[in-house]
Structures are given as structure tokens and as C-alpha cells.
Amino acid sequence: MKIAVCPGSFDPVTLGHLDIIQRATKLFDKVIILVMSNSLKHCAFTIDERIALLKKCVSNPAIEIDTYDGLLVDYAKQNGAVAIVKGLRAVSDFDYEFQQALINKSLFPEIETVFLTARSENMFLSSSMVKEVCSLGGDISPFVPKEIAKDIYLRCKGDN
Ligand code: ADP
């Protein structure tokens, strides 16, 4: 069985993330969405809340949701994953993602990083953009799964 890991902050999950995850299920037998903490980011939702949001919008039995606060490659090793799947948006993602892929490869040579290109409509979609639009009173429904739009609105709405 070929297992892939899709790591990220998912703060909160967007339609861009879900598109990459669904497409990864066409390439692998099992896809694990790995919710990780990112010390560089201030998160709006706790890890448990982010997992709960993901669970509301994922029903495919080939997808599992997990969390880990150590090295991604250690998680991959322990869980028999052969690949890390990442979504690539604009060129701006490339530098960082390429660096991560090279580091992961040197830490665990058997792991492959697979990049899937974002759909054109998701090219500029990010969790931070969703939080920003929401806090300024904009409509986030085109960007996030309908099951969690209200949760995001309640957490991120501003005072306007
Ligand atoms: P991180 O904290 O690692 O940046 P994110 O939760 O922002 O995590 O993203 C996780 C993964 O999903 C990354 O590989 C990122 O490139 C990808 N991703 C995020 N938004 C989109 C999108 N709109 N379309 C495609 N891939 C995306």
C-alpha cells in the first residue's frame, strides 16, 4: 500500500488544500493529512480545532487526519509513507518548498516530495487570505468548504 503525507498548518483548511488532497488520493492508496504546528505563524485555530474542521469536510475513507509535533520525515518513516505531497501555487512557493524537499531528502533519502500544481482558481488562495477577507467583512464562501464557513466566520470576523 502506497501512503502519502500532506503536511501543513491548515489554519483553516481551504478549497485549495482539499483539491490537492483529493488529487493525491488518485495517486496513492492512503493520504494522511498531517496537521503541524508552525512556530513562524500565528494561528487562529488550535491544532485540535483545525483537526475538527478538517473532519467536518473529509469523508473519503482513503484519507486520514493526524497531527505530529516532531520532524516530518520521522513521522513519514514511522508510518510507512513513501511520499510527501505539497501544493504549488505561484513561483513564490517554489523557493521555500524546494528547500524543504531537499532537506527532507537528505534527512530521509527514501522519501519523495511530489508537487501538484494548484488549480488556476486557487492560485492566490491561502488560509491567511481567507482570515483577512473574513475579518474585513468579505464573503469567504468561494474559498472554503461550506461545512466550515460558519466556524471560520465566528472565529475571524472583525468588528465591521
Ligand atoms: P504551511 O504552514 O506549511 O504553509 P499551509 O497549511 O499553508 O501550510 O499549506 C499546506 C500545503 O498546502 C502547502 O504545500 C501549500 O503549498 C498547499 N496549499 C496551500 N494553499 C493552496 C492552494 N490554494 N492551492 C494549492 N495548494 C495549496
Coordinates of N, CA, C and O and ligand atoms in Angstrom, one line a residue:
M1 N 0.8 -1.2 0.0 CA 0.0 0.0 0.0 C 0.9 1.3 0.0 O 1.8 1.4 0.8
K2 N 0.6 2.2 -1.0 CA 1.4 3.4 -1.1 C 0.8 4.5 -0.2 O -0.4 4.8 -0.5
I3 N 1.5 5.0 0.7 CA 1.0 6.0 1.6 C 1.7 7.4 1.4 O 2.9 7.4 1.3
A4 N 0.9 8.4 1.3 CA 1.5 9.8 1.2 C 1.0 10.6 2.4 O 0.0 10.4 2.9
V5 N 1.9 11.6 2.7 CA 1.5 12.6 3.8 C 1.4 13.9 3.2 O 2.2 14.4 2.4
C6 N 0.3 14.6 3.5 CA 0.1 16.0 3.1 C 0.2 16.9 4.3 O -0.7 17.0 5.1
P7 N 1.4 17.5 4.6 CA 1.6 18.3 5.8 C 1.2 19.7 5.6 O 1.2 20.3 4.5
G8 N 0.8 20.4 6.7 CA 0.6 21.8 6.6 C 0.0 22.3 7.9 O -0.2 21.6 8.9
S9 N -0.3 23.6 8.0 CA -0.9 24.2 9.2 C -2.4 24.1 9.1 O -3.1 23.9 10.1
F10 N -3.0 24.2 7.9 CA -4.4 24.1 7.7 C -5.2 25.0 8.7 O -6.1 24.6 9.4
D11 N -4.8 26.3 8.7 CA -5.4 27.2 9.7 C -6.2 28.3 9.0 O -5.7 29.5 9.0
P12 N -7.4 28.1 8.5 CA -8.1 26.8 8.4 C -7.9 26.2 7.0 O -7.3 26.8 6.1
V13 N -8.4 24.9 6.9 CA -8.3 24.3 5.6 C -9.2 25.1 4.6 O -10.2 25.6 4.9
T14 N -8.6 25.1 3.3 CA -9.3 25.9 2.3 C -9.7 24.9 1.1 O -9.2 23.8 1.1
L15 N -10.4 25.4 0.1 CA -10.7 24.6 -1.0 C -9.4 24.2 -1.8 O -9.3 23.2 -2.5
G16 N -8.4 25.1 -1.7 CA -7.1 24.8 -2.3 C -6.4 23.6 -1.7 O -5.9 22.7 -2.4
H17 N -6.4 23.5 -0.4 CA -5.9 22.3 0.3 C -6.6 21.1 -0.1 O -6.0 20.1 -0.5
L18 N -8.0 21.2 -0.1 CA -8.8 20.0 -0.3 C -8.6 19.5 -1.7 O -8.6 18.3 -2.0
D19 N -8.4 20.4 -2.7 CA -8.2 20.0 -4.1 C -6.9 19.2 -4.2 O -6.9 18.1 -4.8
I20 N -5.8 19.6 -3.5 CA -4.6 18.9 -3.6 C -4.7 17.5 -2.9 O -4.3 16.5 -3.4
I21 N -5.4 17.5 -1.8 CA -5.6 16.2 -1.0 C -6.4 15.2 -1.9 O -6.0 14.0 -2.0
Q22 N -7.5 15.7 -2.5 CA -8.3 14.8 -3.3 C -7.5 14.3 -4.5 O -7.6 13.1 -4.8
R23 N -6.7 15.1 -5.1 CA -5.9 14.7 -6.2 C -4.9 13.7 -5.8 O -4.5 12.7 -6.5
A24 N -4.4 13.9 -4.6 CA -3.3 12.9 -4.1 C -3.9 11.5 -3.9 O -3.2 10.5 -4.0
T25 N -5.2 11.5 -3.6 CA -5.9 10.1 -3.4 C -5.9 9.4 -4.7 O -6.1 8.1 -4.7
K26 N -5.8 10.1 -5.8 CA -5.8 9.4 -7.1 C -4.5 8.7 -7.4 O -4.3 7.8 -8.2
L27 N -3.4 9.2 -6.7 CA -2.1 8.7 -6.9 C -1.6 7.7 -5.9 O -0.7 7.0 -6.1
F28 N -2.2 7.8 -4.7 CA -1.8 7.0 -3.5 C -3.0 6.2 -2.9 O -4.1 6.6 -3.1
D29 N -2.7 5.1 -2.3 CA -3.7 4.3 -1.7 C -4.3 5.0 -0.4 O -5.5 4.9 -0.1
K30 N -3.4 5.6 0.3 CA -3.8 6.3 1.5 C -3.1 7.6 1.6 O -1.9 7.7 1.3
V31 N -3.9 8.7 2.0 CA -3.3 10.0 2.2 C -3.6 10.4 3.6 O -4.7 10.4 4.1
I32 N -2.5 10.8 4.3 CA -2.6 11.3 5.7 C -2.5 12.8 5.7 O -1.4 13.3 5.2
I33 N -3.5 13.5 6.1 CA -3.4 15.0 6.3 C -2.7 15.2 7.6 O -3.3 14.8 8.7
L34 N -1.5 15.8 7.6 CA -0.8 15.9 8.9 C -0.8 17.4 9.3 O -0.2 18.2 8.7
V35 N -1.6 17.6 10.4 CA -1.7 19.0 10.9 C -0.5 19.3 11.8 O -0.3 18.6 12.8
M36 N 0.3 20.3 11.4 CA 1.5 20.5 12.2 C 1.5 21.9 12.7 O 0.8 22.8 12.2
S37 N 2.3 22.1 13.8 CA 2.3 23.5 14.3 C 3.5 24.2 13.6 O 4.4 23.5 13.1
N38 N 3.3 25.5 13.4 CA 4.3 26.2 12.6 C 4.7 27.4 13.5 O 3.9 28.4 13.6
S39 N 5.9 27.4 14.1 CA 6.3 28.4 15.0 C 6.4 29.8 14.3 O 6.4 30.8 15.0
L40 N 6.5 29.8 13.0 CA 6.6 31.1 12.3 C 5.2 31.8 12.1 O 5.1 32.9 11.7
K41 N 4.2 31.0 12.4 CA 2.8 31.5 12.1 C 2.0 31.7 13.3 O 2.1 30.8 14.2
H42 N 1.2 32.8 13.4 CA 0.3 32.9 14.5 C -1.0 32.3 14.0 O -1.6 32.7 13.0
C43 N -1.5 31.2 14.7 CA -2.6 30.5 14.2 C -3.9 31.0 14.9 O -3.9 31.4 16.0
A44 N -5.0 31.0 14.1 CA -6.3 31.4 14.6 C -7.0 30.3 15.3 O -7.8 30.5 16.2
F45 N -6.7 29.1 14.9 CA -7.3 27.9 15.5 C -6.2 27.0 16.1 O -5.1 26.9 15.6
T46 N -6.6 26.3 17.2 CA -5.7 25.4 17.9 C -5.5 24.2 17.0 O -6.4 24.0 16.1
I47 N -4.6 23.3 17.2 CA -4.4 22.1 16.4 C -5.7 21.2 16.5 O -6.2 20.8 15.5
D48 N -6.2 21.1 17.7 CA -7.5 20.3 17.8 C -8.6 20.9 17.0 O -9.4 20.1 16.4
E49 N -8.7 22.2 17.0 CA -9.8 22.8 16.3 C -9.6 22.6 14.8 O -10.5 22.4 14.0
R50 N -8.3 22.7 14.3 CA -8.0 22.6 12.9 C -8.4 21.1 12.5 O -8.9 20.9 11.4
I51 N -8.1 20.2 13.4 CA -8.4 18.8 13.1 C -9.9 18.6 13.0 O -10.5 18.0 12.1
A52 N -10.6 19.2 13.9 CA -12.1 19.1 14.0 C -12.7 19.7 12.7 O -13.6 19.2 12.1
L53 N -12.1 20.8 12.2 CA -12.6 21.5 11.0 C -12.4 20.5 9.8 O -13.2 20.3 8.9
L54 N -11.2 19.9 9.7 CA -10.9 19.0 8.6 C -11.8 17.8 8.6 O -12.3 17.4 7.6
K55 N -12.1 17.3 9.8 CA -13.0 16.1 9.9 C -14.4 16.4 9.4 O -15.1 15.6 8.9
K56 N -14.8 17.7 9.5 CA -16.1 18.1 9.1 C -16.2 18.1 7.5 O -17.3 18.0 7.0
C57 N -15.1 18.2 6.9 CA -15.2 18.3 5.4 C -14.5 17.1 4.7 O -14.4 17.1 3.4
V58 N -14.0 16.1 5.4 CA -13.4 15.0 4.7 C -14.2 13.7 5.0 O -14.3 13.4 6.2
S59 N -14.6 13.0 4.0 CA -15.4 11.8 4.3 C -14.8 10.6 3.5 O -15.2 9.4 3.7
N60 N -13.8 10.8 2.7 CA -13.1 9.8 1.9 C -12.4 8.8 2.8 O -11.5 9.2 3.5
P61 N -12.7 7.5 2.8 CA -12.0 6.5 3.7 C -10.6 6.4 3.4 O -9.8 5.9 4.2
A62 N -10.1 6.9 2.2 CA -8.7 6.8 1.9 C -7.9 7.9 2.5 O -6.7 8.0 2.4
I63 N -8.6 8.8 3.2 CA -7.9 10.0 3.8 C -8.0 9.8 5.4 O -9.0 9.6 5.9
E64 N -6.8 10.0 6.0 CA -6.8 10.0 7.5 C -6.2 11.4 7.9 O -5.5 12.1 7.1
I65 N -6.6 11.8 9.1 CA -6.1 13.0 9.6 C -5.3 12.8 10.9 O -5.8 12.0 11.8
D66 N -4.2 13.4 11.0 CA -3.3 13.1 12.2 C -2.5 14.4 12.5 O -2.6 15.4 11.7
T67 N -1.9 14.4 13.6 CA -1.0 15.5 14.0 C 0.3 15.0 14.5 O 0.4 13.9 15.0
Y68 N 1.3 15.9 14.4 CA 2.7 15.4 14.9 C 3.5 16.7 15.1 O 3.4 17.7 14.4
D69 N 4.2 16.7 16.3 CA 5.0 17.9 16.5 C 6.5 17.7 16.4 O 7.3 18.5 16.9
G70 N 6.9 16.6 15.7 CA 8.3 16.4 15.5 C 8.7 16.7 14.1 O 8.0 17.4 13.4
L71 N 9.8 16.0 13.6 CA 10.2 16.1 12.2 C 9.3 15.4 11.3 O 9.0 14.2 11.5
L72 N 8.9 16.0 10.2 CA 8.0 15.4 9.2 C 8.6 14.1 8.7 O 7.8 13.1 8.6
V73 N 9.9 14.0 8.5 CA 10.4 12.8 7.9 C 10.4 11.6 9.0 O 10.2 10.5 8.6
D74 N 10.4 12.0 10.3 CA 10.3 10.9 11.3 C 8.9 10.4 11.3 O 8.7 9.1 11.4
Y75 N 7.9 11.3 11.1 CA 6.5 10.8 11.0 C 6.4 9.9 9.8 O 5.7 8.8 9.8
A76 N 6.9 10.3 8.7 CA 6.8 9.6 7.4 C 7.4 8.2 7.6 O 6.8 7.2 7.2
K77 N 8.6 8.1 8.2 CA 9.3 6.8 8.4 C 8.4 5.9 9.3 O 8.1 4.8 9.0
Q78 N 7.9 6.5 10.4 CA 7.2 5.7 11.4 C 5.9 5.2 10.8 O 5.3 4.1 11.2
N79 N 5.3 5.9 9.8 CA 4.0 5.5 9.3 C 4.1 4.9 7.9 O 3.1 4.7 7.2
G80 N 5.3 4.6 7.4 CA 5.5 3.9 6.2 C 5.1 4.7 4.9 O 4.8 4.1 3.9
A81 N 5.2 6.0 5.0 CA 4.9 6.9 3.9 C 6.0 6.9 2.9 O 7.2 6.9 3.2
V82 N 5.7 6.9 1.6 CA 6.7 6.9 0.5 C 6.8 8.3 -0.1 O 7.8 8.6 -0.8
A83 N 5.8 9.2 0.2 CA 5.9 10.5 -0.4 C 5.3 11.6 0.5 O 4.4 11.3 1.3
I84 N 5.8 12.8 0.3 CA 5.2 14.0 0.9 C 4.6 14.7 -0.3 O 5.2 15.0 -1.3
V85 N 3.3 15.0 -0.2 CA 2.6 15.8 -1.3 C 2.4 17.2 -0.9 O 1.9 17.5 0.2
K86 N 2.8 18.1 -1.7 CA 2.7 19.5 -1.5 C 2.0 20.2 -2.7 O 2.2 19.8 -3.8
G87 N 1.3 21.3 -2.4 CA 0.6 22.0 -3.5 C 1.5 23.2 -3.8 O 2.1 23.8 -2.9
L88 N 1.7 23.5 -5.1 CA 2.5 24.6 -5.5 C 1.6 25.7 -6.1 O 0.9 25.4 -7.1
R89 N 1.6 26.9 -5.6 CA 0.8 28.0 -6.2 C 1.8 28.8 -7.1 O 2.4 28.2 -8.0
A90 N 1.9 30.0 -6.8 CA 2.8 30.9 -7.6 C 4.2 30.5 -7.4 O 4.6 29.7 -6.5
V91 N 5.1 31.1 -8.2 CA 6.5 30.9 -8.0 C 7.0 31.2 -6.6 O 8.0 30.6 -6.1
S92 N 6.3 32.1 -5.9 CA 6.7 32.4 -4.5 C 6.7 31.2 -3.6 O 7.5 31.2 -2.7
D93 N 5.9 30.2 -3.9 CA 6.0 29.0 -3.0 C 7.3 28.2 -3.3 O 7.7 27.4 -2.5
F94 N 7.8 28.3 -4.5 CA 8.8 27.4 -5.0 C 10.1 27.3 -4.2 O 10.5 26.2 -3.8
D95 N 10.6 28.5 -3.9 CA 11.9 28.6 -3.2 C 11.9 27.8 -1.9 O 12.7 27.0 -1.6
Y96 N 10.8 28.1 -1.1 CA 10.7 27.5 0.2 C 10.4 26.0 0.1 O 11.1 25.2 0.8
E97 N 9.5 25.7 -0.8 CA 9.2 24.2 -0.9 C 10.4 23.4 -1.4 O 10.6 22.3 -1.0
F98 N 11.2 24.0 -2.3 CA 12.3 23.3 -2.9 C 13.3 23.0 -1.8 O 13.9 21.9 -1.7
Q99 N 13.5 24.1 -1.0 CA 14.4 23.9 0.2 C 14.0 22.8 1.1 O 14.8 22.0 1.5
Q100 N 12.7 22.8 1.5 CA 12.2 21.8 2.4 C 12.3 20.4 1.8 O 12.7 19.5 2.5
A101 N 12.1 20.3 0.5 CA 12.2 19.0 -0.2 C 13.6 18.5 -0.1 O 13.8 17.3 0.1
L102 N 14.6 19.4 -0.3 CA 16.0 19.0 -0.3 C 16.4 18.6 1.1 O 17.1 17.6 1.3
I103 N 15.9 19.3 2.1 CA 16.3 19.0 3.5 C 15.7 17.6 3.8 O 16.4 16.7 4.4
N104 N 14.4 17.4 3.5 CA 13.8 16.2 3.8 C 14.4 15.0 3.1 O 14.6 13.9 3.7
K105 N 14.9 15.2 1.9 CA 15.5 14.2 1.1 C 16.9 13.8 1.8 O 17.3 12.6 1.8
S106 N 17.6 14.8 2.3 CA 18.9 14.5 2.9 C 18.7 13.8 4.3 O 19.5 13.0 4.7
L107 N 17.6 14.1 5.0 CA 17.3 13.5 6.3 C 16.8 12.1 6.1 O 17.0 11.2 6.9
F108 N 16.1 11.8 5.0 CA 15.4 10.5 4.8 C 15.4 10.3 3.2 O 14.4 10.6 2.6
P109 N 16.5 9.7 2.7 CA 16.7 9.6 1.3 C 15.6 8.8 0.5 O 15.3 9.0 -0.6
E110 N 14.9 7.9 1.3 CA 13.8 7.1 0.6 C 12.5 7.9 0.3 O 11.7 7.4 -0.4
I111 N 12.4 9.1 0.9 CA 11.1 9.8 0.8 C 11.2 10.7 -0.5 O 12.2 11.2 -0.8
E112 N 10.1 10.7 -1.2 CA 10.0 11.6 -2.4 C 9.0 12.7 -2.0 O 8.0 12.5 -1.4
T113 N 9.3 13.9 -2.5 CA 8.4 15.0 -2.4 C 7.7 15.2 -3.8 O 8.4 15.3 -4.8
V114 N 6.4 15.1 -3.8 CA 5.6 15.3 -5.0 C 4.9 16.6 -5.0 O 4.1 16.9 -4.0
F115 N 5.1 17.4 -6.0 CA 4.4 18.7 -6.1 C 3.3 18.6 -7.1 O 3.4 18.2 -8.2
L116 N 2.1 19.1 -6.6 CA 1.0 19.2 -7.5 C 0.7 20.6 -7.7 O 0.7 21.4 -6.8
T117 N 0.5 21.0 -9.0 CA 0.2 22.5 -9.2 C -1.2 22.8 -8.8 O -2.1 22.1 -9.1
A118 N -1.3 24.0 -8.2 CA -2.6 24.5 -7.8 C -3.5 24.7 -9.0 O -3.0 25.0 -10.1
R119 N -4.8 24.5 -8.9 CA -5.7 24.9 -10.0 C -5.6 26.4 -10.1 O -5.4 27.1 -9.1
S120 N -5.8 26.9 -11.4 CA -5.7 28.4 -11.6 C -6.6 29.2 -10.6 O -6.2 30.2 -10.1
E121 N -7.8 28.7 -10.3 CA -8.7 29.4 -9.5 C -8.2 29.4 -8.0 O -8.7 30.2 -7.2
N122 N -7.3 28.5 -7.7 CA -6.8 28.5 -6.3 C -5.4 29.1 -6.1 O -4.8 29.1 -5.0
M123 N -4.9 29.6 -7.2 CA -3.5 30.2 -7.3 C -3.2 31.2 -6.2 O -2.1 31.2 -5.7
F124 N -4.2 32.0 -5.9 CA -4.0 33.1 -4.9 C -4.7 32.8 -3.6 O -4.9 33.7 -2.8
L125 N -5.1 31.6 -3.4 CA -5.9 31.3 -2.2 C -5.0 30.7 -1.1 O -4.2 29.8 -1.3
S126 N -5.1 31.3 0.1 CA -4.3 30.9 1.2 C -5.2 31.0 2.5 O -6.1 31.8 2.5
S127 N -4.8 30.3 3.5 CA -5.5 30.4 4.8 C -5.5 31.9 5.3 O -6.5 32.4 5.8
S128 N -4.3 32.5 5.1 CA -4.2 33.9 5.7 C -5.1 34.8 4.9 O -5.7 35.7 5.5
M129 N -5.2 34.6 3.6 CA -6.1 35.5 2.8 C -7.6 35.3 3.2 O -8.3 36.3 3.4
V130 N -8.0 34.0 3.5 CA -9.3 33.8 4.0 C -9.6 34.5 5.3 O -10.6 35.2 5.5
K131 N -8.6 34.4 6.2 CA -8.8 35.1 7.5 C -8.9 36.6 7.4 O -9.7 37.2 8.0
E132 N -8.1 37.1 6.5 CA -8.1 38.6 6.3 C -9.4 39.0 5.7 O -10.0 40.0 6.1
V133 N -9.8 38.3 4.6 CA -11.1 38.7 3.9 C -12.2 38.7 5.0 O -13.1 39.6 5.0
C134 N -12.2 37.6 5.8 CA -13.3 37.4 6.8 C -13.3 38.5 7.8 O -14.3 39.1 8.1
S135 N -12.1 38.9 8.3 CA -12.0 39.9 9.3 C -12.5 41.3 8.8 O -12.9 42.2 9.5
L136 N -12.4 41.5 7.4 CA -12.8 42.7 6.8 C -14.2 42.7 6.3 O -14.7 43.6 5.6
G137 N -14.9 41.6 6.7 CA -16.4 41.6 6.3 C -16.7 41.0 4.9 O -17.8 41.1 4.5
G138 N -15.7 40.4 4.3 CA -15.9 39.9 2.9 C -16.5 38.5 3.0 O -16.5 37.8 4.0
D139 N -17.0 38.0 1.8 CA -17.6 36.7 1.7 C -16.5 35.7 1.4 O -15.9 35.7 0.4
I140 N -16.4 34.7 2.4 CA -15.4 33.7 2.2 C -15.9 32.4 1.6 O -15.2 31.5 1.3
S141 N -17.2 32.4 1.3 CA -17.8 31.1 0.8 C -17.2 30.6 -0.5 O -17.2 29.3 -0.7
P142 N -16.6 31.4 -1.4 CA -16.0 30.8 -2.6 C -14.7 30.1 -2.3 O -14.1 29.4 -3.1
F143 N -14.1 30.3 -1.1 CA -12.8 29.8 -0.8 C -12.7 28.7 0.2 O -11.6 28.0 0.3
V144 N -13.7 28.4 0.9 CA -13.6 27.4 2.0 C -14.8 26.4 1.9 O -15.8 26.7 1.3
P145 N -14.6 25.1 2.4 CA -15.7 24.2 2.3 C -16.9 24.7 3.1 O -16.8 25.3 4.1
K146 N -18.1 24.4 2.5 CA -19.3 25.0 3.1 C -19.5 24.5 4.5 O -20.1 25.2 5.3
E147 N -19.1 23.3 4.8 CA -19.3 22.7 6.1 C -18.6 23.6 7.3 O -19.0 23.5 8.4
I148 N -17.6 24.4 6.9 CA -16.9 25.1 8.0 C -16.9 26.6 7.8 O -16.3 27.3 8.6
A149 N -17.6 27.1 6.8 CA -17.6 28.5 6.6 C -18.1 29.3 7.8 O -17.5 30.3 8.2
K150 N -19.1 28.8 8.5 CA -19.7 29.4 9.7 C -18.6 29.5 10.8 O -18.5 30.5 11.5
D151 N -17.9 28.3 11.1 CA -16.9 28.3 12.1 C -15.8 29.3 11.9 O -15.4 30.0 12.8
I152 N -15.4 29.5 10.6 CA -14.4 30.4 10.3 C -14.9 31.8 10.5 O -14.2 32.7 11.2
Y153 N -16.1 32.0 10.1 CA -16.7 33.4 10.3 C -16.8 33.7 11.7 O -16.4 34.8 12.1
L154 N -17.2 32.8 12.6 CA -17.4 33.1 14.0 C -16.0 33.4 14.7 O -15.9 34.2 15.6
R155 N -15.0 32.8 14.2 CA -13.7 33.0 14.8 C -13.0 34.2 14.2 O -12.3 34.9 15.0
C156 N -13.1 34.5 13.0 CA -12.3 35.5 12.3 C -13.0 36.8 12.0 O -12.3 37.7 11.5
K157 N -14.3 36.9 12.2 CA -15.0 38.1 11.8 C -14.5 39.3 12.6 O -14.1 39.2 13.8
G158 N -14.4 40.4 11.9 CA -13.9 41.6 12.6 C -15.1 42.3 13.2 O -16.1 41.7 13.5
D159 N -14.9 43.6 13.5 CA -15.9 44.4 14.2 C -16.8 45.1 13.2 O -17.7 45.8 13.6
N160 N -16.4 45.1 11.9 CA -17.2 45.9 11.0 C -18.5 45.2 10.5 O -18.7 44.0 10.7
Ligands
ADP1 P1 2.3 25.8 5.7 O1 2.1 26.2 7.1 O2 3.2 24.6 5.5 O3 2.5 26.9 4.7 P2 -0.4 25.5 4.7 O4 -1.5 24.9 5.5 O5 -0.5 27.0 4.4 O6 0.9 25.1 5.4 O7 -0.3 24.7 3.3 C1 -0.1 23.3 3.3 C2 0.2 22.9 1.9 O8 -0.9 23.2 1.0 C3 1.4 23.6 1.2 O9 2.0 22.6 0.4 C4 0.8 24.6 0.4 O10 1.6 24.9 -0.7 C5 -0.5 24.0 -0.1 N1 -1.5 24.9 -0.4 C6 -2.0 25.9 0.4 N2 -2.9 26.6 -0.3 C7 -3.1 26.1 -1.5 C8 -3.9 26.4 -2.7 N3 -4.7 27.4 -2.7 N4 -3.7 25.6 -3.7 C9 -2.9 24.5 -3.7 N5 -2.1 24.2 -2.7 C10 -2.2 25.0 -1.6

